[in-house]
XYZ file of C-alpha atoms in Angstrom:
713
model
C -0.690 -9.534 28.227
C 1.524 -6.648 29.603
C 1.766 -5.058 32.767
C 3.326 -2.000 33.949
C 5.924 -0.486 31.927
C 5.355 -2.764 29.463
C 6.539 -6.280 30.872
C 4.434 -9.629 30.231
C 2.285 -10.769 33.462
C 4.096 -13.723 33.912
C 7.500 -12.068 34.610
C 5.987 -9.607 37.073
C 4.381 -12.532 38.734
C 8.268 -14.885 38.502
C 9.693 -11.409 40.100
C 6.996 -11.521 42.890
C 7.758 -14.974 43.697
C 11.299 -14.803 43.658
C 11.474 -11.764 45.941
C 9.817 -13.536 48.649
C 12.152 -16.914 48.522
C 14.966 -17.664 51.228
C 17.393 -18.532 47.992
C 17.121 -14.625 47.234
C 17.667 -13.048 50.778
C 20.445 -15.478 50.836
C 21.939 -13.636 47.771
C 21.300 -10.363 48.920
C 23.179 -11.079 52.211
C 26.077 -12.043 50.474
C 25.962 -9.464 47.911
C 25.582 -6.897 50.682
C 28.346 -7.917 52.245
C 30.424 -7.896 49.149
C 29.455 -4.185 48.443
C 30.507 -3.450 52.661
C 33.612 -5.042 52.450
C 34.460 -2.968 48.986
C 33.420 0.278 50.853
C 35.475 -0.563 54.069
C 38.465 -1.209 51.036
C 37.727 2.165 49.453
C 37.559 3.942 52.393
C 33.845 5.129 51.964
C 31.227 5.393 55.211
C 28.219 5.044 52.755
C 26.731 3.567 49.781
C 24.427 6.477 49.100
C 27.887 8.531 48.703
C 28.612 6.996 45.673
C 27.543 8.353 42.250
C 25.595 6.260 39.533
C 28.744 5.185 38.005
C 30.198 4.021 40.859
C 27.633 2.358 42.324
C 27.085 0.666 39.064
C 31.237 -0.682 39.203
C 30.662 -1.648 42.875
C 27.782 -3.506 42.227
C 29.272 -5.341 39.312
C 32.561 -6.096 41.406
C 30.293 -7.481 44.518
C 28.223 -9.586 42.155
C 31.797 -10.973 40.554
C 33.199 -11.674 43.949
C 30.312 -13.819 44.712
C 29.147 -15.530 41.277
C 30.105 -19.485 41.462
C 29.141 -19.325 44.946
C 26.571 -21.663 47.052
C 24.054 -18.570 47.353
C 24.204 -17.448 43.574
C 24.228 -20.889 42.727
C 20.910 -21.416 44.694
C 19.107 -18.048 43.537
C 20.055 -18.940 40.033
C 18.624 -22.140 40.559
C 15.722 -20.814 41.984
C 14.875 -18.094 39.147
C 15.549 -20.611 36.601
C 12.685 -22.961 38.176
C 10.083 -19.983 38.753
C 10.052 -18.880 35.294
C 10.360 -22.411 33.743
C 6.602 -22.645 36.145
C 5.425 -19.287 35.487
C 5.350 -19.600 31.642
C 4.285 -23.133 31.778
C 1.284 -21.778 33.690
C 0.950 -18.755 31.782
C 1.005 -21.293 28.336
C -1.253 -23.730 29.776
C -3.741 -20.801 30.769
C -3.471 -19.590 26.995
C -4.193 -22.960 25.872
C -7.136 -23.268 27.970
C -8.900 -19.904 27.729
C -7.808 -18.604 24.423
C -7.929 -21.598 22.417
C -5.014 -20.308 20.274
C -3.966 -22.120 17.075
C -0.402 -22.045 17.752
C 1.702 -25.564 19.525
C 2.840 -25.096 23.375
C 6.222 -24.799 21.940
C 5.157 -21.885 19.885
C 3.706 -20.187 22.731
C 6.718 -20.722 25.173
C 9.043 -19.100 22.192
C 6.543 -16.161 22.395
C 6.499 -15.442 25.809
C 10.364 -15.505 26.084
C 10.349 -13.171 23.181
C 8.011 -10.641 24.914
C 9.970 -11.000 27.981
C 13.481 -10.491 26.460
C 12.070 -7.378 24.351
C 10.579 -6.051 27.666
C 14.046 -6.456 29.961
C 16.222 -5.009 26.945
C 13.917 -1.868 26.572
C 13.909 -1.335 30.123
C 18.048 -2.024 30.709
C 19.445 -1.417 27.226
C 22.592 -2.424 28.787
C 21.702 -5.632 28.977
C 22.173 -6.261 25.186
C 25.401 -8.322 25.546
C 23.209 -10.668 26.683
C 22.161 -11.506 23.072
C 25.735 -13.299 22.607
C 23.852 -16.197 23.935
C 21.819 -16.209 20.644
C 24.818 -16.978 18.326
C 24.222 -19.150 15.985
C 20.531 -18.600 15.922
C 18.259 -16.267 13.563
C 16.556 -13.661 15.924
C 12.824 -13.438 16.229
C 11.530 -10.321 14.200
C 11.056 -8.222 17.292
C 14.354 -9.052 18.927
C 16.065 -8.106 15.502
C 14.321 -5.103 15.211
C 15.543 -4.084 18.754
C 18.936 -5.590 18.726
C 19.709 -3.699 15.639
C 18.610 -0.450 17.535
C 20.580 -0.931 20.335
C 23.882 -2.404 18.412
C 23.748 0.688 16.127
C 22.220 3.148 18.250
C 23.931 6.668 17.279
C 21.443 9.793 19.098
C 23.682 12.385 17.117
C 23.484 11.135 14.062
C 19.392 10.921 14.291
C 19.542 14.518 15.642
C 21.315 15.571 13.017
C 18.870 14.238 10.430
C 15.842 15.624 12.457
C 17.298 19.127 13.064
C 17.864 19.254 9.207
C 14.405 17.846 7.896
C 12.946 20.602 10.450
C 15.124 23.514 9.517
C 16.011 23.341 5.827
C 14.567 19.744 4.662
C 15.878 20.536 1.146
C 19.649 20.157 2.396
C 18.569 16.294 3.162
C 18.002 15.356 -0.569
C 20.963 14.720 -2.548
C 21.480 16.549 -6.365
C 21.098 13.441 -7.560
C 18.206 12.281 -6.066
C 16.327 11.367 -9.113
C 19.032 8.732 -10.632
C 19.077 7.439 -6.905
C 14.944 6.882 -7.110
C 15.675 5.486 -10.644
C 18.153 2.959 -9.218
C 16.333 2.093 -6.209
C 13.253 1.084 -7.977
C 15.256 -0.778 -10.524
C 17.043 -2.736 -7.835
C 13.707 -3.563 -6.010
C 12.015 -4.632 -9.615
C 15.282 -6.776 -11.071
C 17.065 -7.991 -8.050
C 15.393 -11.968 -7.049
C 16.611 -11.993 -3.887
C 14.346 -8.646 -2.642
C 10.804 -10.260 -3.984
C 9.125 -9.203 -0.239
C 10.034 -5.746 -1.194
C 8.972 -5.719 -4.486
C 5.967 -3.345 -5.423
C 6.378 -1.743 -1.654
C 6.242 1.959 -2.194
C 7.188 2.359 1.583
C 9.997 0.494 1.089
C 11.021 2.467 -2.254
C 10.441 5.638 -0.147
C 12.318 4.896 2.540
C 15.127 3.336 0.603
C 15.606 6.195 -1.534
C 15.196 8.415 1.594
C 18.087 6.735 3.537
C 20.065 7.118 0.000
C 19.618 10.508 -0.806
C 20.613 11.802 2.637
C 23.272 9.370 2.714
C 24.668 11.231 -0.336
C 24.036 14.698 0.315
C 26.175 14.654 3.466
C 29.119 13.467 1.562
C 28.984 16.695 -0.476
C 30.580 14.991 -3.245
C 29.282 15.203 -6.831
C 30.433 11.546 -7.454
C 27.755 8.847 -7.412
C 26.841 6.451 -5.049
C 28.500 2.977 -5.208
C 26.359 0.002 -6.022
C 27.332 -1.385 -2.644
C 26.013 1.546 -1.083
C 22.275 0.717 -2.555
C 22.768 -3.356 -1.698
C 23.599 -2.643 2.076
C 20.447 -0.537 2.691
C 18.547 -3.255 1.531
C 18.654 -5.305 5.326
C 17.657 -1.765 7.167
C 14.625 -1.878 5.052
C 13.577 -5.135 5.177
C 13.739 -5.325 9.221
C 11.460 -2.185 9.188
C 8.976 -3.325 6.564
C 6.365 -4.625 8.966
C 6.024 -0.572 10.049
C 6.230 0.352 6.130
C 2.643 -0.056 4.414
C 2.770 -1.280 0.513
C 0.724 1.685 -0.426
C 2.315 5.204 1.216
C 5.621 6.468 1.345
C 7.819 5.493 4.965
C 6.912 7.591 7.984
C 9.542 9.871 8.671
C 10.225 8.363 12.212
C 11.023 4.861 10.526
C 12.977 6.684 7.835
C 15.163 8.675 10.406
C 15.654 4.848 12.683
C 17.048 3.313 9.018
C 19.195 6.842 8.566
C 20.675 6.150 12.040
C 21.457 2.194 11.842
C 22.687 2.655 8.205
C 24.835 5.261 8.631
C 26.285 3.660 12.026
C 26.793 0.635 9.997
C 28.728 2.203 7.633
C 30.879 4.267 9.991
C 31.833 0.687 11.872
C 32.552 -1.351 9.102
C 35.892 -3.142 8.493
C 38.603 -1.535 6.166
C 37.883 -4.734 3.647
C 34.276 -4.056 3.119
C 34.853 -0.422 2.349
C 34.922 0.230 -1.802
C 37.531 2.794 -1.393
C 40.724 1.752 -3.505
C 43.051 2.775 -0.571
C 46.475 0.631 -0.205
C 45.286 -0.050 3.470
C 41.964 -1.480 2.689
C 43.440 -3.441 -0.521
C 45.712 -4.954 2.458
C 42.983 -5.836 4.777
C 41.043 -7.533 1.949
C 44.161 -9.455 0.956
C 44.346 -10.293 4.414
C 40.504 -11.524 4.988
C 41.431 -13.714 1.842
C 44.148 -15.354 3.729
C 41.713 -15.937 6.703
C 39.074 -17.639 4.518
C 41.913 -19.359 2.607
C 43.367 -20.994 5.732
C 39.354 -21.932 6.722
C 39.127 -23.722 3.428
C 42.420 -25.660 3.324
C 41.371 -27.028 7.003
C 37.965 -28.041 6.122
C 36.799 -27.770 2.880
C 40.129 -28.844 0.645
C 38.707 -29.705 -2.340
C 36.967 -26.547 -2.907
C 40.767 -24.793 -2.299
C 41.782 -27.380 -4.863
C 39.061 -25.965 -7.207
C 39.632 -22.202 -6.522
C 43.272 -22.658 -6.966
C 42.979 -24.685 -10.648
C 40.381 -22.241 -11.606
C 42.471 -19.257 -11.155
C 45.814 -20.531 -12.538
C 45.233 -19.508 -16.271
C 45.956 -16.082 -15.291
C 48.562 -16.449 -12.472
C 50.893 -18.317 -14.488
C 53.990 -16.426 -12.882
C 53.321 -18.057 -9.632
C 55.523 -21.194 -9.362
C 53.802 -24.374 -8.788
C 55.110 -25.194 -5.031
C 52.992 -25.591 -2.046
C 53.754 -22.010 -1.130
C 52.550 -20.602 -4.468
C 50.089 -22.881 -4.829
C 48.505 -21.096 -1.341
C 49.492 -17.735 -2.855
C 47.613 -18.556 -5.662
C 44.540 -19.724 -3.506
C 44.710 -16.408 -1.607
C 44.450 -13.981 -4.606
C 42.196 -15.886 -6.365
C 39.570 -15.787 -3.258
C 40.611 -12.014 -2.989
C 39.233 -11.629 -6.438
C 36.107 -13.988 -5.750
C 35.213 -12.900 -2.604
C 35.620 -8.888 -3.073
C 32.326 -8.065 -4.476
C 30.583 -10.330 -2.068
C 31.720 -9.200 0.759
C 31.623 -5.555 -0.307
C 28.146 -6.204 -0.387
C 27.849 -8.275 2.914
C 25.786 -11.324 0.855
C 23.334 -8.836 -0.275
C 22.304 -10.198 -3.447
C 23.890 -13.515 -2.898
C 21.406 -14.964 -0.527
C 17.791 -15.442 0.325
C 16.423 -12.777 2.574
C 16.056 -14.958 5.684
C 19.324 -16.515 5.188
C 20.967 -12.853 4.639
C 19.636 -11.873 7.712
C 20.300 -14.761 9.974
C 23.768 -13.353 8.743
C 23.350 -10.203 9.875
C 21.894 -10.801 13.242
C 25.195 -12.539 13.985
C 27.803 -9.860 12.708
C 25.575 -7.104 14.552
C 25.010 -8.491 18.075
C 29.029 -8.959 17.856
C 29.506 -5.432 17.302
C 30.566 -5.018 20.551
C 33.863 -7.746 20.249
C 36.693 -6.649 18.404
C 37.883 -8.586 15.449
C 34.609 -10.683 15.801
C 32.886 -9.311 12.706
C 35.549 -10.194 10.613
C 35.774 -13.723 12.076
C 32.361 -14.229 11.494
C 32.444 -12.686 7.775
C 35.420 -15.053 7.230
C 33.633 -18.183 8.320
C 30.044 -17.425 6.773
C 32.159 -16.558 3.154
C 34.416 -19.883 3.508
C 30.954 -22.134 4.780
C 29.269 -20.733 1.527
C 32.318 -21.967 -0.547
C 32.125 -24.826 1.142
C 28.103 -25.790 0.551
C 29.016 -25.068 -2.986
C 31.989 -27.661 -3.796
C 30.168 -30.000 -5.598
C 28.890 -27.363 -7.981
C 32.630 -26.436 -8.202
C 34.043 -29.385 -9.945
C 32.979 -28.315 -13.001
C 34.184 -24.814 -12.887
C 37.195 -24.259 -14.999
C 37.763 -20.619 -14.908
C 36.962 -17.658 -12.549
C 34.303 -16.211 -14.376
C 32.291 -19.642 -14.439
C 32.837 -19.209 -10.480
C 31.331 -16.289 -10.046
C 28.073 -17.614 -12.262
C 27.956 -20.655 -9.532
C 28.284 -18.409 -6.694
C 25.607 -16.037 -8.192
C 23.425 -18.693 -9.324
C 23.640 -21.462 -6.444
C 24.434 -19.446 -3.728
C 20.680 -17.986 -2.911
C 19.381 -22.103 -2.948
C 21.373 -22.426 0.649
C 19.205 -22.055 3.745
C 19.730 -21.566 7.322
C 19.826 -24.919 8.561
C 22.522 -25.598 6.316
C 25.114 -22.858 7.481
C 24.019 -23.747 11.350
C 24.825 -27.134 10.813
C 28.364 -26.333 9.905
C 28.845 -23.446 12.030
C 28.171 -25.375 15.063
C 30.428 -28.597 13.970
C 33.243 -26.601 13.085
C 33.154 -23.140 14.334
C 31.124 -22.364 17.386
C 33.220 -23.251 20.180
C 35.854 -20.677 18.888
C 33.446 -17.821 17.798
C 31.374 -17.995 21.488
C 34.843 -17.913 23.272
C 35.355 -14.712 21.660
C 31.922 -13.388 22.419
C 32.726 -14.098 26.215
C 36.176 -13.575 26.359
C 35.765 -10.612 28.339
C 32.909 -11.723 30.563
C 31.241 -14.868 31.691
C 27.589 -14.976 30.071
C 24.896 -14.923 33.459
C 22.475 -16.015 31.293
C 21.685 -19.907 29.744
C 23.427 -20.897 26.461
C 20.697 -21.502 23.828
C 22.604 -24.290 22.605
C 22.047 -27.123 25.056
C 25.730 -28.737 23.677
C 27.448 -25.720 25.233
C 26.379 -25.878 28.695
C 27.375 -28.532 31.228
C 24.321 -28.077 33.265
C 21.314 -26.323 31.088
C 19.129 -24.270 33.699
C 16.393 -24.702 31.946
C 15.653 -28.262 32.958
C 12.279 -27.972 34.806
C 9.580 -28.901 31.894
C 9.615 -32.393 33.035
C 8.248 -30.797 36.789
C 4.125 -30.403 35.405
C 1.929 -32.196 37.658
C 1.889 -35.824 36.356
C -1.804 -36.654 35.613
C -3.452 -39.867 36.843
C -3.457 -43.008 35.342
C -6.583 -43.623 32.677
C -7.204 -46.668 30.656
C -6.555 -47.029 26.905
C -10.152 -46.805 26.498
C -10.937 -43.853 28.938
C -7.535 -42.088 26.694
C -9.371 -43.518 23.372
C -12.595 -41.402 24.425
C -10.998 -38.793 25.682
C -9.052 -38.265 22.438
C -12.381 -38.621 20.698
C -13.866 -36.067 22.418
C -11.392 -33.700 21.592
C -11.500 -34.337 17.719
C -15.317 -34.366 18.221
C -14.765 -30.903 19.744
C -12.277 -29.261 17.423
C -14.460 -30.818 14.543
C -17.074 -29.260 16.086
C -15.461 -26.116 16.330
C -14.596 -25.944 12.933
C -17.803 -26.691 11.935
C -19.153 -23.702 13.850
C -16.628 -21.811 11.930
C -17.829 -22.720 8.529
C -21.279 -22.457 9.664
C -20.555 -19.044 10.683
C -18.467 -18.477 7.556
C -21.517 -19.576 5.120
C -23.788 -17.539 6.878
C -21.924 -14.716 6.376
C -21.443 -15.342 2.686
C -25.306 -16.393 2.731
C -26.330 -12.672 4.104
C -23.437 -11.384 2.235
C -25.029 -12.829 -1.091
C -28.869 -12.274 0.044
C -28.158 -7.968 0.914
C -26.313 -8.285 -2.700
C -29.772 -9.644 -4.102
C -31.774 -7.387 -2.237
C -29.938 -4.679 -3.511
C -29.816 -5.691 -7.035
C -33.713 -6.428 -7.020
C -34.008 -2.513 -5.319
C -32.089 -1.411 -8.073
C -33.873 -2.849 -10.437
C -37.239 -1.966 -9.249
C -36.299 1.434 -8.837
C -35.004 1.398 -12.755
C -38.373 -0.073 -13.709
C -40.152 2.712 -11.911
C -38.267 5.033 -13.686
C -38.452 3.495 -16.966
C -42.459 3.378 -16.095
C -42.466 6.999 -15.322
C -40.332 8.181 -18.502
C -42.979 5.962 -20.045
C -45.771 7.833 -18.976
C -44.098 11.376 -19.181
C -43.164 10.482 -22.979
C -46.719 9.433 -23.615
C -48.301 12.517 -21.694
C -46.105 14.757 -23.981
C -47.035 12.884 -27.307
C -50.523 13.449 -26.172
C -50.230 17.119 -25.907
C -47.675 17.523 -29.213
C -50.434 15.559 -30.731
C -53.574 18.261 -29.046
C -51.004 21.245 -29.644
C -50.997 19.729 -33.690
C -54.652 19.346 -34.102
C -55.047 22.516 -32.354
C -52.586 24.425 -35.200
C -54.483 22.144 -38.140
C -57.752 24.000 -36.905
C -56.633 27.013 -37.021
C -54.478 26.860 -40.281
C -57.898 25.271 -41.600
C -60.052 28.172 -40.567
C -57.346 30.415 -41.485
C -57.148 28.582 -45.276
C -61.293 28.985 -45.112
C -60.889 32.558 -44.236
C -58.110 32.959 -47.103
C -60.396 31.156 -49.533
C -63.512 33.113 -48.494
C -61.262 36.959 -48.804
C -60.036 35.455 -52.555
C -63.747 34.436 -53.723
C -64.517 38.005 -52.403
C -61.890 39.409 -54.371
C -62.281 37.484 -57.613
C -65.901 38.924 -57.287
C -64.852 42.511 -56.768
C -62.705 41.943 -59.772
C -65.535 41.550 -62.383
C -67.899 44.043 -60.833
C -67.708 47.505 -62.763
C -65.455 50.125 -61.581
C -66.762 53.483 -60.329
C -65.187 56.741 -61.018
C -65.004 56.963 -57.196
C -66.135 54.411 -54.367
C -69.086 55.583 -52.801
C -69.166 56.245 -48.864
C -71.278 53.914 -48.413
C -69.696 50.871 -50.080
C -66.301 51.771 -48.337
C -67.499 51.863 -45.067
C -70.346 48.996 -45.745
C -67.419 46.891 -46.989
C -65.283 47.852 -43.424
C -68.540 47.566 -41.442
C -68.785 44.050 -42.827
C -65.143 42.970 -42.484
C -63.705 44.695 -39.133
C -66.976 45.901 -37.146
C -69.734 43.518 -35.408
C -72.969 43.256 -36.146
C -75.662 45.226 -33.847
C -77.032 43.243 -31.031
C -80.416 41.198 -31.887
C -83.203 41.506 -29.273
C -82.197 38.102 -28.167
C -78.935 39.051 -26.852
C -80.843 40.798 -23.729
C -79.388 44.040 -24.909
C -82.248 46.963 -24.514
C -80.356 50.013 -25.841
C -77.521 50.049 -28.806
C -73.926 50.121 -27.820
C -73.022 53.826 -28.000
C -69.906 54.540 -30.062
C -67.705 57.097 -28.924
C -67.847 60.378 -31.577
C -65.557 59.599 -34.336
C -63.450 63.435 -34.364
C -63.618 65.434 -37.308
C -60.249 65.749 -38.951
C -58.678 69.021 -40.343
C -59.545 69.868 -43.569
C -56.999 69.196 -46.108
C -56.150 68.480 -49.911
C -57.519 64.829 -50.661
C -55.107 62.430 -52.160
C -55.866 59.759 -54.743
C -58.319 57.354 -53.186
C -57.225 53.665 -53.470
C -59.450 51.074 -55.706
C -61.736 48.768 -54.213
C -59.273 45.956 -55.517
C -56.478 47.675 -53.544
C -58.604 48.264 -50.537
C -59.179 44.425 -50.248
C -56.032 43.142 -50.941
C -54.790 45.732 -48.319
C -57.062 44.147 -45.575
C -56.242 40.793 -46.142
C -52.243 41.473 -45.994
C -53.084 43.070 -42.526
C -55.195 40.174 -41.411
C -53.082 37.564 -42.770
C -49.743 39.936 -41.063
C -52.305 39.909 -37.612
C -52.549 36.012 -37.925
C -48.663 35.392 -38.590
C -47.410 37.498 -35.733
C -50.124 35.556 -33.053
C -48.828 31.961 -34.864
C -45.520 33.502 -33.839
C -46.334 34.479 -30.443
C -47.904 30.939 -29.993
C -44.970 29.202 -30.805
C -41.778 31.672 -30.191
C -43.469 33.619 -27.087
C -42.014 36.932 -26.284
C -40.225 38.856 -24.149
C -38.416 36.813 -21.064
C -39.971 33.516 -22.426
C -38.356 34.168 -26.146
C -34.796 34.519 -24.709
C -34.959 31.565 -22.717
C -36.548 29.570 -25.524
C -34.061 30.751 -27.870
C -31.343 29.846 -25.185
C -32.798 26.508 -24.761
C -33.473 25.803 -28.511
C -29.829 27.004 -29.270
C -28.617 24.653 -26.867
C -30.894 21.562 -27.944
C -29.140 22.368 -31.398
C -25.507 22.377 -30.237
C -26.333 19.110 -28.357
C -28.256 17.928 -31.793
C -24.603 18.724 -33.541
C -22.428 16.958 -30.933
C -24.684 14.024 -30.929
C -24.593 13.705 -34.956
C -20.613 14.161 -34.361
C -20.704 11.565 -32.347
C -22.773 9.117 -33.775
C -20.556 9.361 -36.724
C -17.712 8.775 -34.996
C -19.074 5.871 -32.933
C -20.470 4.301 -36.547
C -17.499 5.151 -38.906
C -15.111 4.815 -36.390
C -14.276 8.535 -37.716
C -16.331 12.167 -38.145
C -17.074 12.149 -41.903
C -15.906 15.076 -44.179
C -17.478 16.747 -46.180
C -19.020 15.309 -49.082
C -17.942 11.517 -47.725
C -21.530 10.886 -46.898
C -22.992 11.663 -50.010
C -20.711 9.663 -52.146
C -21.797 6.264 -49.830
C -24.204 4.055 -51.451
C -28.100 4.641 -50.830
C -27.972 1.284 -48.849
C -25.161 2.217 -46.731
C -26.358 5.658 -46.504
C -30.020 4.416 -44.746
C -28.385 2.159 -42.712
C -25.883 4.307 -41.010
C -28.211 6.945 -40.579
C -30.722 4.813 -38.849
C -27.820 3.510 -36.608
C -27.210 7.074 -35.726
C -30.529 7.992 -35.022
C -30.881 4.910 -32.362
C -27.635 6.160 -30.782
C -29.010 9.664 -30.856
C -32.359 8.818 -29.310
C -30.328 6.276 -27.046
C -28.202 9.367 -25.560
C -31.123 11.596 -25.273
C -33.224 9.770 -23.444
C -30.335 8.750 -21.222
C -29.775 12.773 -20.536
C -33.366 12.903 -20.009
C -33.495 10.019 -17.570
C -30.675 12.105 -15.727
C -32.175 15.459 -15.756
C -35.437 13.307 -13.912
C -33.183 11.871 -11.410
C -31.575 15.018 -10.323
C -34.956 16.926 -9.927
C -35.772 14.627 -7.133
């Protein structure tokens, strides 16, 4: 639990207790006397008259002056004991209240990490205290903060952010596409980058950093292969903040740009692949340093390298100095690609980050990086000495390095470094200052201050059966908790299964209901269709009867004797029978006859030829049939807006039917039929194909109808 300013609660409580101890008051008294003495010597009246830098300098001098005294040692011991006590109490509280899955050791380490991170965030100038972590892989939160502090360069970040805000295009290289392709290929093909494979955030972050790195160089030359390798550790350290499915955030990319460019600018000359004589000479010096370590601690490896490179260097005299020169030359060629990539691609990612951790925390010590890389290179070759026995050529040794070095683990390097090089490396780190914090390696501290873990309250003596009963109770409680978790998980799964089945049942019921409704609608439509068909058949039957009657009359009239001219009575009688209804009968209830409107007299004109009775009868029949046809057209096709709507829908159905027929052909035959192809098939094949296509078309129609009905709801 963090308190104000993101400090953990146990650290704040520890601070409060320390400030109330007599050891702290004694230390402050001596510190005040030392500062007052410096003020007197410097002829300064008040401490407040000094600037901030001068105050810090006076404080450092005063602390150095009293360091090692009785008050300092007493205060240091008290601080150590109280920190031990508060961390232990906080961990005990977590074990009792939170019931964590981690062990007590894990919780102690997590609490210490939280305290270190909070202190470094508050006072980043204390980053040199991380020298005590030599030969230890840093925890991820400390690693992220340490890399950020040691590779800090606000100017680089500000330039990049201003460029993005002002002209983002200028932050992208002209070879951005080529850089993207190489980044993608590298992340996929390199086995040591397995954790980053498939991560979109890692790919975009890596590409953005390299594209900006190439853009600010303002050159048409392509990036070196080592640049692609060297950016990978920075992407790996930032990977917890990168999504595997989305591009990297701009804040994280800016941090990677700052760290990567600062690292590239501070590299030793032998890591830079420029080809200049100065850098080549530095590479030779680095090879000589590695050769000296090999000859001292791994002579078999030195001999194997000399023998492997002997055929290529026959001009060197076989003397002791010549053999040493041969070893230096062979190591220079063997280690050049490894060192320029700083072991990226040659070590597994966790081992690689361990190597980079030690290099980065020593950036503030001149020469430490070169010494550390030489130790790592020699240790890596020494750990593979059994593999080098069978190598007879430089190519064979390079293949062994590429194949076997990823197998090496962190404890192997730690053991060799602790056994052979730790004292020298730690002396180099602490040459200019004396570490005020305890060394993590207990063998390096004469009196380790973290020695109070045994000061817990001793539990009272208990009998074996009591301890056994308590142990059984704890195991029973643990099993009960596990059983509760299993039961809760089973209940959750059963609930999800019930909800899923309920949803499926609801869906099936809805489908069945919809299907039943569609069947009812279908039956109603079929019933209406049958009724309409019967009505039309009745109309057709009546029409046929009338037509047959008219035909009989026509036939009867044809065999009657023809008169010179039809009488008015005969024609009128016929028209009255056909068109004019008969007068009402007394039973109809009409007392008076219907008065017809008077027929206006037509003007006198020359009479035309009168039609024959057969022609008149035929014309009447044709008019009657035309009216019947017109009525049937109105019934079938409608009129006005209804006719247009019906025609439009009919045209759509026709087009849909044509499309369904083509799709059915593609579904049944695998392609749409060409003209004449269906007729060329056999009768049996035509029948089977027709049935299959009709089934498909009917199914598609029903599906579309169901969708239309569902959308209308």
